[in-house]
Amino acid sequence: MTANIAQRKSWMSTLARAPHDRLNGLCASALGAALDGVLGGGAATWLRAAEIGTVMVRGRTGGTGDAFNLGEMTVTRASVKLPGGAVGHGYVQGRSRRAAENAALVDALMQTSAAATVAAAIITPLRDEHSARAGKRAAKAAATKVDFFTMVRGEDA
């Protein structure tokens, strides 16, 4: 099964944003069976063992203006190749080698026949939890919103 770029971008974004303990917990319970079915007695090959580094985070003035360097962020990345040829990459914020490896395995499995099972067990719960957190954050921000308006005064008329 070949995933299109937009779908892959979506699940990789979900994996990158997931809390490490939650990602690792879901993977511990769901990856074993999916890997057994895909590996078929073979072994996954680590193309890039999990490594920790930094990336430059860039921002834009007003969201659309000139780009500027905001600062550096620690990330961990890993790459894996499954016996069937699927290559997975995992990038996570912070210093969790296990989360990066799990993200890489999930990315690779999402490109195989196990995609539906992996999506139901890992991607969908993470995406739903992220949406719930974003909703709470938006509601909290909305509670502090102030609407400014201008009233026409008598002498301005």
Tab-separated table of N, CA and C in Angstrom:
chain	number	residue	atom	x	y	z
A	1	MET	N	0.839	-1.177	0.000
A	1	MET	CA	0.000	0.000	0.000
A	1	MET	C	0.884	1.239	0.000
A	2	THR	N	0.671	2.115	-0.929
A	2	THR	CA	1.452	3.338	-1.013
A	2	THR	C	0.616	4.504	-0.521
A	3	ALA	N	1.136	5.201	0.442
A	3	ALA	CA	0.415	6.350	0.999
A	3	ALA	C	0.750	7.591	0.190
A	4	ASN	N	-0.237	8.476	0.046
A	4	ASN	CA	0.086	9.710	-0.639
A	4	ASN	C	0.774	10.654	0.343
A	5	ILE	N	1.369	11.693	-0.175
A	5	ILE	CA	2.178	12.602	0.631
A	5	ILE	C	1.365	13.274	1.729
A	6	ALA	N	0.161	13.704	1.433
A	6	ALA	CA	-0.662	14.396	2.431
A	6	ALA	C	-1.023	13.469	3.586
A	7	GLN	N	-1.357	12.216	3.293
A	7	GLN	CA	-1.676	11.265	4.355
A	7	GLN	C	-0.458	11.000	5.233
A	8	ARG	N	0.685	10.804	4.601
A	8	ARG	CA	1.909	10.528	5.363
A	8	ARG	C	2.292	11.730	6.215
A	9	LYS	N	2.167	12.907	5.650
A	9	LYS	CA	2.455	14.121	6.404
A	9	LYS	C	1.557	14.209	7.633
A	10	SER	N	0.301	13.841	7.472
A	10	SER	CA	-0.661	13.895	8.566
A	10	SER	C	-0.284	12.936	9.694
A	11	TRP	N	0.007	11.667	9.369
A	11	TRP	CA	0.313	10.733	10.453
A	11	TRP	C	1.675	11.017	11.070
A	12	MET	N	2.638	11.503	10.282
A	12	MET	CA	3.937	11.841	10.856
A	12	MET	C	3.818	13.047	11.793
A	13	SER	N	2.960	13.978	11.445
A	13	SER	CA	2.709	15.126	12.314
A	13	SER	C	2.071	14.668	13.618
A	14	THR	N	1.130	13.750	13.525
A	14	THR	CA	0.482	13.205	14.721
A	14	THR	C	1.503	12.524	15.621
A	15	LEU	N	2.388	11.738	15.037
A	15	LEU	CA	3.418	11.047	15.815
A	15	LEU	C	4.392	12.031	16.456
A	16	ALA	N	4.769	13.063	15.720
A	16	ALA	CA	5.731	14.038	16.236
A	16	ALA	C	5.161	14.844	17.400
A	17	ARG	N	3.852	15.106	17.386
A	17	ARG	CA	3.211	15.912	18.438
A	17	ARG	C	2.806	15.095	19.651
A	18	ALA	N	2.798	13.790	19.535
A	18	ALA	CA	2.289	12.931	20.609
A	18	ALA	C	3.191	12.986	21.841
A	19	PRO	N	2.582	12.979	23.032
A	19	PRO	CA	3.389	12.855	24.243
A	19	PRO	C	4.157	11.528	24.199
A	20	HIS	N	5.432	11.560	24.550
A	20	HIS	CA	6.286	10.377	24.405
A	20	HIS	C	5.759	9.176	25.180
A	21	ASP	N	5.329	9.391	26.404
A	21	ASP	CA	4.851	8.251	27.195
A	21	ASP	C	3.606	7.620	26.577
A	22	ARG	N	2.738	8.435	26.007
A	22	ARG	CA	1.519	7.903	25.376
A	22	ARG	C	1.865	7.145	24.098
A	23	LEU	N	2.742	7.715	23.262
A	23	LEU	CA	3.171	7.052	22.027
A	23	LEU	C	3.823	5.713	22.359
A	24	ASN	N	4.728	5.713	23.326
A	24	ASN	CA	5.420	4.478	23.692
A	24	ASN	C	4.452	3.444	24.258
A	25	GLY	N	3.479	3.885	25.037
A	25	GLY	CA	2.497	2.961	25.594
A	25	GLY	C	1.639	2.307	24.526
A	26	LEU	N	1.148	3.123	23.589
A	26	LEU	CA	0.337	2.563	22.500
A	26	LEU	C	1.154	1.609	21.638
A	27	CYS	N	2.393	1.982	21.369
A	27	CYS	CA	3.241	1.131	20.530
A	27	CYS	C	3.576	-0.180	21.224
A	28	ALA	N	3.781	-0.145	22.531
A	28	ALA	CA	4.094	-1.373	23.274
A	28	ALA	C	2.964	-2.388	23.155
A	29	SER	N	1.729	-1.880	23.143
A	29	SER	CA	0.603	-2.803	23.095
A	29	SER	C	0.173	-3.162	21.675
A	30	ALA	N	0.512	-2.357	20.677
A	30	ALA	CA	-0.026	-2.591	19.335
A	30	ALA	C	1.009	-2.982	18.279
A	31	LEU	N	2.272	-2.627	18.463
A	31	LEU	CA	3.244	-2.874	17.400
A	31	LEU	C	3.650	-4.331	17.255
A	32	GLY	N	3.650	-5.080	18.338
A	32	GLY	CA	4.115	-6.468	18.275
A	32	GLY	C	3.420	-7.292	17.215
A	33	ALA	N	2.100	-7.324	17.259
A	33	ALA	CA	1.338	-8.132	16.307
A	33	ALA	C	1.490	-7.597	14.883
A	34	ALA	N	1.480	-6.276	14.728
A	34	ALA	CA	1.619	-5.691	13.390
A	34	ALA	C	2.992	-6.004	12.812
A	35	LEU	N	4.026	-5.911	13.633
A	35	LEU	CA	5.373	-6.221	13.150
A	35	LEU	C	5.516	-7.689	12.787
A	36	ASP	N	4.952	-8.568	13.609
A	36	ASP	CA	5.033	-10.001	13.317
A	36	ASP	C	4.409	-10.314	11.966
A	37	GLY	N	3.272	-9.701	11.680
A	37	GLY	CA	2.591	-9.948	10.415
A	37	GLY	C	3.354	-9.424	9.213
A	38	VAL	N	4.036	-8.308	9.375
A	38	VAL	CA	4.760	-7.696	8.258
A	38	VAL	C	6.150	-8.293	8.099
A	39	LEU	N	6.827	-8.555	9.206
A	39	LEU	CA	8.207	-9.043	9.125
A	39	LEU	C	8.278	-10.476	8.624
A	40	GLY	N	7.288	-11.286	8.971
A	40	GLY	CA	7.266	-12.664	8.477
A	40	GLY	C	8.554	-13.414	8.754
A	41	GLY	N	9.104	-13.282	9.928
A	41	GLY	CA	10.334	-13.988	10.268
A	41	GLY	C	11.589	-13.178	9.977
A	42	GLY	N	11.479	-12.106	9.205
A	42	GLY	CA	12.632	-11.261	8.928
A	42	GLY	C	12.836	-10.268	10.057
A	43	ALA	N	13.764	-9.387	9.855
A	43	ALA	CA	14.040	-8.381	10.884
A	43	ALA	C	14.085	-6.997	10.249
A	44	ALA	N	13.670	-6.036	11.011
A	44	ALA	CA	13.770	-4.651	10.555
A	44	ALA	C	15.230	-4.224	10.632
A	45	THR	N	15.649	-3.377	9.695
A	45	THR	CA	17.019	-2.881	9.661
A	45	THR	C	17.012	-1.405	10.018
A	46	TRP	N	17.779	-1.042	11.018
A	46	TRP	CA	17.863	0.372	11.387
A	46	TRP	C	18.821	1.072	10.446
A	47	LEU	N	18.284	1.963	9.631
A	47	LEU	CA	19.108	2.745	8.712
A	47	LEU	C	19.820	3.865	9.461
A	48	ARG	N	19.134	4.394	10.454
A	48	ARG	CA	19.705	5.436	11.315
A	48	ARG	C	19.239	5.135	12.728
A	49	ALA	N	20.168	4.751	13.572
A	49	ALA	CA	19.811	4.533	14.971
A	49	ALA	C	19.351	5.855	15.554
A	50	ALA	N	18.536	5.793	16.584
A	50	ALA	CA	18.017	7.021	17.181
A	50	ALA	C	19.171	7.913	17.613
A	51	GLU	N	19.118	9.158	17.160
A	51	GLU	CA	20.160	10.118	17.525
A	51	GLU	C	19.525	11.446	17.889
A	52	ILE	N	20.158	12.116	18.837
A	52	ILE	CA	19.646	13.370	19.367
A	52	ILE	C	20.442	14.519	18.773
A	53	GLY	N	19.728	15.573	18.374
A	53	GLY	CA	20.378	16.752	17.818
A	53	GLY	C	19.486	17.967	17.983
A	54	THR	N	19.847	19.020	17.303
A	54	THR	CA	19.040	20.240	17.360
A	54	THR	C	18.682	20.681	15.956
A	55	VAL	N	17.584	21.381	15.851
A	55	VAL	CA	17.166	21.986	14.594
A	55	VAL	C	16.840	23.448	14.865
A	56	MET	N	17.013	24.267	13.855
A	56	MET	CA	16.668	25.675	13.973
A	56	MET	C	15.185	25.839	13.692
A	57	VAL	N	14.506	26.494	14.597
A	57	VAL	CA	13.081	26.763	14.426
A	57	VAL	C	12.954	28.159	13.836
A	58	ARG	N	12.214	28.260	12.746
A	58	ARG	CA	12.037	29.555	12.087
A	58	ARG	C	10.606	30.036	12.277
A	59	GLY	N	10.451	31.318	12.342
A	59	GLY	CA	9.131	31.916	12.476
A	59	GLY	C	8.935	32.952	11.383
A	60	ARG	N	7.739	33.477	11.300
A	60	ARG	CA	7.432	34.530	10.333
A	60	ARG	C	6.728	35.659	11.063
A	61	THR	N	7.135	36.861	10.752
A	61	THR	CA	6.512	38.029	11.345
A	61	THR	C	5.046	38.072	10.947
A	62	GLY	N	4.171	38.084	11.929
A	62	GLY	CA	2.734	38.107	11.652
A	62	GLY	C	2.219	36.838	11.001
A	63	GLY	N	3.012	35.774	10.998
A	63	GLY	CA	2.588	34.513	10.407
A	63	GLY	C	2.794	34.431	8.900
A	64	THR	N	2.966	35.579	8.242
A	64	THR	CA	3.125	35.564	6.779
A	64	THR	C	4.277	36.440	6.307
A	65	GLY	N	4.902	37.167	7.210
A	65	GLY	CA	5.942	38.123	6.828
A	65	GLY	C	7.299	37.478	6.638
A	66	ASP	N	8.326	38.276	6.838
A	66	ASP	CA	9.698	37.815	6.662
A	66	ASP	C	10.047	36.729	7.676
A	67	ALA	N	10.798	35.736	7.220
A	67	ALA	CA	11.217	34.647	8.095
A	67	ALA	C	12.384	35.106	8.970
A	68	PHE	N	12.415	34.570	10.186
A	68	PHE	CA	13.530	34.845	11.090
A	68	PHE	C	13.803	33.606	11.924
A	69	ASN	N	15.035	33.487	12.434
A	69	ASN	CA	15.399	32.355	13.280
A	69	ASN	C	14.875	32.606	14.686
A	70	LEU	N	13.980	31.738	15.132
A	70	LEU	CA	13.365	31.874	16.443
A	70	LEU	C	14.250	31.286	17.529
A	71	GLY	N	14.889	30.178	17.248
A	71	GLY	CA	15.769	29.524	18.214
A	71	GLY	C	15.952	28.060	17.849
A	72	GLU	N	16.701	27.350	18.685
A	72	GLU	CA	16.952	25.938	18.440
A	72	GLU	C	16.055	25.074	19.311
A	73	MET	N	15.781	23.876	18.815
A	73	MET	CA	14.936	22.923	19.522
A	73	MET	C	15.607	21.550	19.445
A	74	THR	N	15.578	20.819	20.537
A	74	THR	CA	16.144	19.475	20.560
A	74	THR	C	15.162	18.497	19.929
A	75	VAL	N	15.667	17.659	19.031
A	75	VAL	CA	14.854	16.619	18.400
A	75	VAL	C	15.626	15.304	18.400
A	76	THR	N	14.884	14.216	18.307
A	76	THR	CA	15.489	12.896	18.175
A	76	THR	C	14.904	12.273	16.912
A	77	ARG	N	15.766	11.647	16.120
A	77	ARG	CA	15.304	11.056	14.869
A	77	ARG	C	15.822	9.631	14.733
A	78	ALA	N	15.109	8.846	13.939
A	78	ALA	CA	15.489	7.464	13.655
A	78	ALA	C	14.886	7.067	12.315
A	79	SER	N	15.521	6.114	11.635
A	79	SER	CA	15.011	5.597	10.359
A	79	SER	C	15.140	4.079	10.356
A	80	VAL	N	14.120	3.415	9.823
A	80	VAL	CA	14.094	1.958	9.794
A	80	VAL	C	13.614	1.481	8.425
A	81	LYS	N	14.079	0.284	8.026
A	81	LYS	CA	13.619	-0.331	6.779
A	81	LYS	C	13.091	-1.716	7.112
A	82	LEU	N	11.858	-1.982	6.674
A	82	LEU	CA	11.244	-3.286	6.889
A	82	LEU	C	11.643	-4.236	5.769
A	83	PRO	N	11.571	-5.566	5.991
A	83	PRO	CA	11.962	-6.526	4.949
A	83	PRO	C	11.233	-6.324	3.622
A	84	GLY	N	10.009	-5.845	3.646
A	84	GLY	CA	9.250	-5.624	2.414
A	84	GLY	C	9.688	-4.386	1.647
A	85	GLY	N	10.589	-3.583	2.224
A	85	GLY	CA	11.100	-2.400	1.539
A	85	GLY	C	10.573	-1.076	2.064
A	86	ALA	N	9.563	-1.101	2.923
A	86	ALA	CA	9.024	0.153	3.459
A	86	ALA	C	10.054	0.798	4.378
A	87	VAL	N	10.271	2.085	4.175
A	87	VAL	CA	11.217	2.849	4.994
A	87	VAL	C	10.418	3.840	5.827
A	88	GLY	N	10.696	3.847	7.123
A	88	GLY	CA	10.007	4.754	8.029
A	88	GLY	C	10.979	5.687	8.713
A	89	HIS	N	10.531	6.903	8.929
A	89	HIS	CA	11.335	7.915	9.615
A	89	HIS	C	10.553	8.422	10.810
A	90	GLY	N	11.244	8.658	11.897
A	90	GLY	CA	10.600	9.199	13.082
A	90	GLY	C	11.363	10.396	13.602
A	91	TYR	N	10.658	11.499	13.803
A	91	TYR	CA	11.225	12.715	14.388
A	91	TYR	C	10.323	13.107	15.543
A	92	VAL	N	10.897	13.284	16.727
A	92	VAL	CA	10.117	13.723	17.876
A	92	VAL	C	10.860	14.845	18.586
A	93	GLN	N	10.092	15.727	19.189
A	93	GLN	CA	10.675	16.808	19.964
A	93	GLN	C	11.234	16.229	21.255
A	94	GLY	N	12.388	16.688	21.654
A	94	GLY	CA	12.971	16.236	22.904
A	94	GLY	C	14.012	15.159	22.705
A	95	ARG	N	14.270	14.416	23.782
A	95	ARG	CA	15.387	13.478	23.822
A	95	ARG	C	14.949	12.031	24.040
A	96	SER	N	13.848	11.616	23.460
A	96	SER	CA	13.364	10.256	23.660
A	96	SER	C	13.724	9.369	22.466
A	97	ARG	N	14.772	8.575	22.649
A	97	ARG	CA	15.194	7.655	21.579
A	97	ARG	C	14.089	6.627	21.289
A	98	ARG	N	13.462	6.128	22.332
A	98	ARG	CA	12.410	5.114	22.166
A	98	ARG	C	11.227	5.667	21.377
A	99	ALA	N	10.828	6.906	21.653
A	99	ALA	CA	9.709	7.512	20.921
A	99	ALA	C	10.067	7.698	19.447
A	100	ALA	N	11.301	8.093	19.159
A	100	ALA	CA	11.723	8.264	17.758
A	100	ALA	C	11.724	6.923	17.035
A	101	GLU	N	12.200	5.881	17.709
A	101	GLU	CA	12.206	4.551	17.096
A	101	GLU	C	10.780	4.053	16.855
A	102	ASN	N	9.901	4.262	17.842
A	102	ASN	CA	8.508	3.856	17.672
A	102	ASN	C	7.840	4.629	16.539
A	103	ALA	N	8.105	5.930	16.447
A	103	ALA	CA	7.535	6.741	15.367
A	103	ALA	C	8.018	6.239	14.006
A	104	ALA	N	9.292	5.866	13.912
A	104	ALA	CA	9.830	5.339	12.657
A	104	ALA	C	9.163	4.008	12.291
A	105	LEU	N	8.993	3.130	13.273
A	105	LEU	CA	8.327	1.845	13.018
A	105	LEU	C	6.883	2.043	12.585
A	106	VAL	N	6.184	2.961	13.238
A	106	VAL	CA	4.791	3.228	12.860
A	106	VAL	C	4.732	3.788	11.446
A	107	ASP	N	5.632	4.720	11.118
A	107	ASP	CA	5.651	5.290	9.769
A	107	ASP	C	5.878	4.192	8.723
A	108	ALA	N	6.805	3.304	8.986
A	108	ALA	CA	7.069	2.210	8.042
A	108	ALA	C	5.856	1.289	7.922
A	109	LEU	N	5.252	0.926	9.054
A	109	LEU	CA	4.092	0.034	9.028
A	109	LEU	C	2.887	0.664	8.341
A	110	MET	N	2.762	1.985	8.426
A	110	MET	CA	1.651	2.669	7.769
A	110	MET	C	1.770	2.609	6.245
A	111	GLN	N	2.901	2.166	5.734
A	111	GLN	CA	3.101	2.022	4.297
A	111	GLN	C	2.966	0.572	3.849
A	112	THR	N	2.448	-0.265	4.734
A	112	THR	CA	2.290	-1.688	4.432
A	112	THR	C	0.815	-2.085	4.520
A	113	SER	N	0.571	-3.363	4.394
A	113	SER	CA	-0.798	-3.876	4.502
A	113	SER	C	-1.339	-3.780	5.928
A	114	ALA	N	-0.482	-3.509	6.896
A	114	ALA	CA	-0.911	-3.374	8.293
A	114	ALA	C	-1.379	-1.961	8.621
A	115	ALA	N	-1.464	-1.097	7.633
A	115	ALA	CA	-1.768	0.324	7.863
A	115	ALA	C	-3.087	0.536	8.600
A	116	ALA	N	-4.125	-0.149	8.195
A	116	ALA	CA	-5.438	0.053	8.827
A	116	ALA	C	-5.411	-0.337	10.301
A	117	THR	N	-4.766	-1.436	10.622
A	117	THR	CA	-4.666	-1.888	12.010
A	117	THR	C	-3.853	-0.915	12.846
A	118	VAL	N	-2.715	-0.474	12.311
A	118	VAL	CA	-1.839	0.458	13.026
A	118	VAL	C	-2.533	1.804	13.199
A	119	ALA	N	-3.224	2.256	12.169
A	119	ALA	CA	-3.935	3.537	12.262
A	119	ALA	C	-5.001	3.485	13.352
A	120	ALA	N	-5.763	2.392	13.402
A	120	ALA	CA	-6.822	2.272	14.406
A	120	ALA	C	-6.262	2.178	15.818
A	121	ALA	N	-5.129	1.503	15.977
A	121	ALA	CA	-4.578	1.276	17.311
A	121	ALA	C	-3.701	2.422	17.814
A	122	ILE	N	-3.069	3.169	16.902
A	122	ILE	CA	-2.091	4.181	17.338
A	122	ILE	C	-2.430	5.577	16.825
A	123	ILE	N	-2.568	5.748	15.527
A	123	ILE	CA	-2.743	7.085	14.942
A	123	ILE	C	-4.062	7.727	15.374
A	124	THR	N	-5.166	7.006	15.257
A	124	THR	CA	-6.474	7.585	15.590
A	124	THR	C	-6.573	8.009	17.054
A	125	PRO	N	-6.163	7.174	18.019
A	125	PRO	CA	-6.221	7.642	19.414
A	125	PRO	C	-5.344	8.874	19.664
A	126	LEU	N	-4.141	8.896	19.079
A	126	LEU	CA	-3.263	10.055	19.271
A	126	LEU	C	-3.868	11.312	18.660
A	127	ARG	N	-4.460	11.165	17.481
A	127	ARG	CA	-5.080	12.311	16.808
A	127	ARG	C	-6.280	12.826	17.615
A	128	ASP	N	-7.098	11.915	18.130
A	128	ASP	CA	-8.258	12.307	18.936
A	128	ASP	C	-7.829	13.014	20.216
A	129	GLU	N	-6.795	12.503	20.855
A	129	GLU	CA	-6.298	13.126	22.092
A	129	GLU	C	-5.720	14.513	21.812
A	130	HIS	N	-5.026	14.656	20.689
A	130	HIS	CA	-4.485	15.971	20.324
A	130	HIS	C	-5.618	16.965	20.076
A	131	SER	N	-6.659	16.523	19.395
A	131	SER	CA	-7.809	17.401	19.134
A	131	SER	C	-8.473	17.828	20.436
A	132	ALA	N	-8.582	16.911	21.379
A	132	ALA	CA	-9.181	17.244	22.677
A	132	ALA	C	-8.329	18.264	23.421
A	133	ARG	N	-7.007	18.071	23.404
A	133	ARG	CA	-6.110	19.040	24.061
A	133	ARG	C	-6.207	20.399	23.389
A	134	ALA	N	-6.257	20.424	22.065
A	134	ALA	CA	-6.360	21.692	21.329
A	134	ALA	C	-7.689	22.380	21.637
A	135	GLY	N	-8.764	21.593	21.759
A	135	GLY	CA	-10.071	22.161	22.100
A	135	GLY	C	-10.066	22.797	23.476
A	136	LYS	N	-9.451	22.127	24.450
A	136	LYS	CA	-9.350	22.682	25.802
A	136	LYS	C	-8.543	23.982	25.800
A	137	ARG	N	-7.440	23.971	25.057
A	137	ARG	CA	-6.588	25.155	24.970
A	137	ARG	C	-7.339	26.313	24.315
A	138	ALA	N	-8.101	26.026	23.273
A	138	ALA	CA	-8.881	27.064	22.588
A	138	ALA	C	-9.977	27.609	23.487
A	139	ALA	N	-10.639	26.726	24.251
A	139	ALA	CA	-11.696	27.175	25.165
A	139	ALA	C	-11.117	28.055	26.269
A	140	LYS	N	-9.943	27.682	26.762
A	140	LYS	CA	-9.293	28.481	27.800
A	140	LYS	C	-8.918	29.855	27.255
A	141	ALA	N	-8.413	29.896	26.034
A	141	ALA	CA	-8.055	31.175	25.413
A	141	ALA	C	-9.301	32.005	25.121
A	142	ALA	N	-10.374	31.368	24.694
A	142	ALA	CA	-11.615	32.083	24.382
A	142	ALA	C	-12.205	32.735	25.623
A	143	ALA	N	-11.993	32.119	26.775
A	143	ALA	CA	-12.528	32.675	28.019
A	143	ALA	C	-11.853	33.999	28.390
A	144	THR	N	-10.658	34.230	27.867
A	144	THR	CA	-9.934	35.460	28.192
A	144	THR	C	-10.019	36.497	27.075
A	145	LYS	N	-10.783	36.203	26.043
A	145	LYS	CA	-10.874	37.088	24.884
A	145	LYS	C	-11.630	38.364	25.261
A	146	VAL	N	-11.099	39.469	24.799
A	146	VAL	CA	-11.740	40.761	25.028
A	146	VAL	C	-12.113	41.340	23.666
A	147	ASP	N	-13.379	41.705	23.501
A	147	ASP	CA	-13.822	42.322	22.254
A	147	ASP	C	-13.795	43.838	22.431
A	148	PHE	N	-12.975	44.460	21.615
A	148	PHE	CA	-12.909	45.913	21.641
A	148	PHE	C	-13.808	46.455	20.542
A	149	PHE	N	-14.495	47.521	20.822
A	149	PHE	CA	-15.344	48.130	19.816
A	149	PHE	C	-15.298	49.635	20.013
A	150	THR	N	-15.657	50.338	18.991
A	150	THR	CA	-15.662	51.798	19.049
A	150	THR	C	-17.088	52.280	18.992
A	151	MET	N	-17.425	53.116	19.905
A	151	MET	CA	-18.755	53.710	19.909
A	151	MET	C	-18.661	55.087	19.292
A	152	VAL	N	-19.667	55.454	18.555
A	152	VAL	CA	-19.719	56.788	17.976
A	152	VAL	C	-20.233	57.728	19.063
A	153	ARG	N	-19.429	58.735	19.323
A	153	ARG	CA	-19.842	59.719	20.326
A	153	ARG	C	-20.597	60.843	19.648
A	154	GLY	N	-21.351	61.557	20.405
A	154	GLY	CA	-22.194	62.620	19.881
A	154	GLY	C	-21.438	63.682	19.085
A	155	GLU	N	-20.232	64.075	19.563
A	155	GLU	CA	-19.518	65.143	18.843
A	155	GLU	C	-18.844	64.636	17.565
A	156	ASP	N	-18.738	63.329	17.392
A	156	ASP	CA	-18.118	62.786	16.188
A	156	ASP	C	-19.131	62.713	15.035
A	157	ALA	N	-20.372	62.866	15.306
A	157	ALA	CA	-21.412	62.701	14.284
A	157	ALA	C	-21.529	63.889	13.367
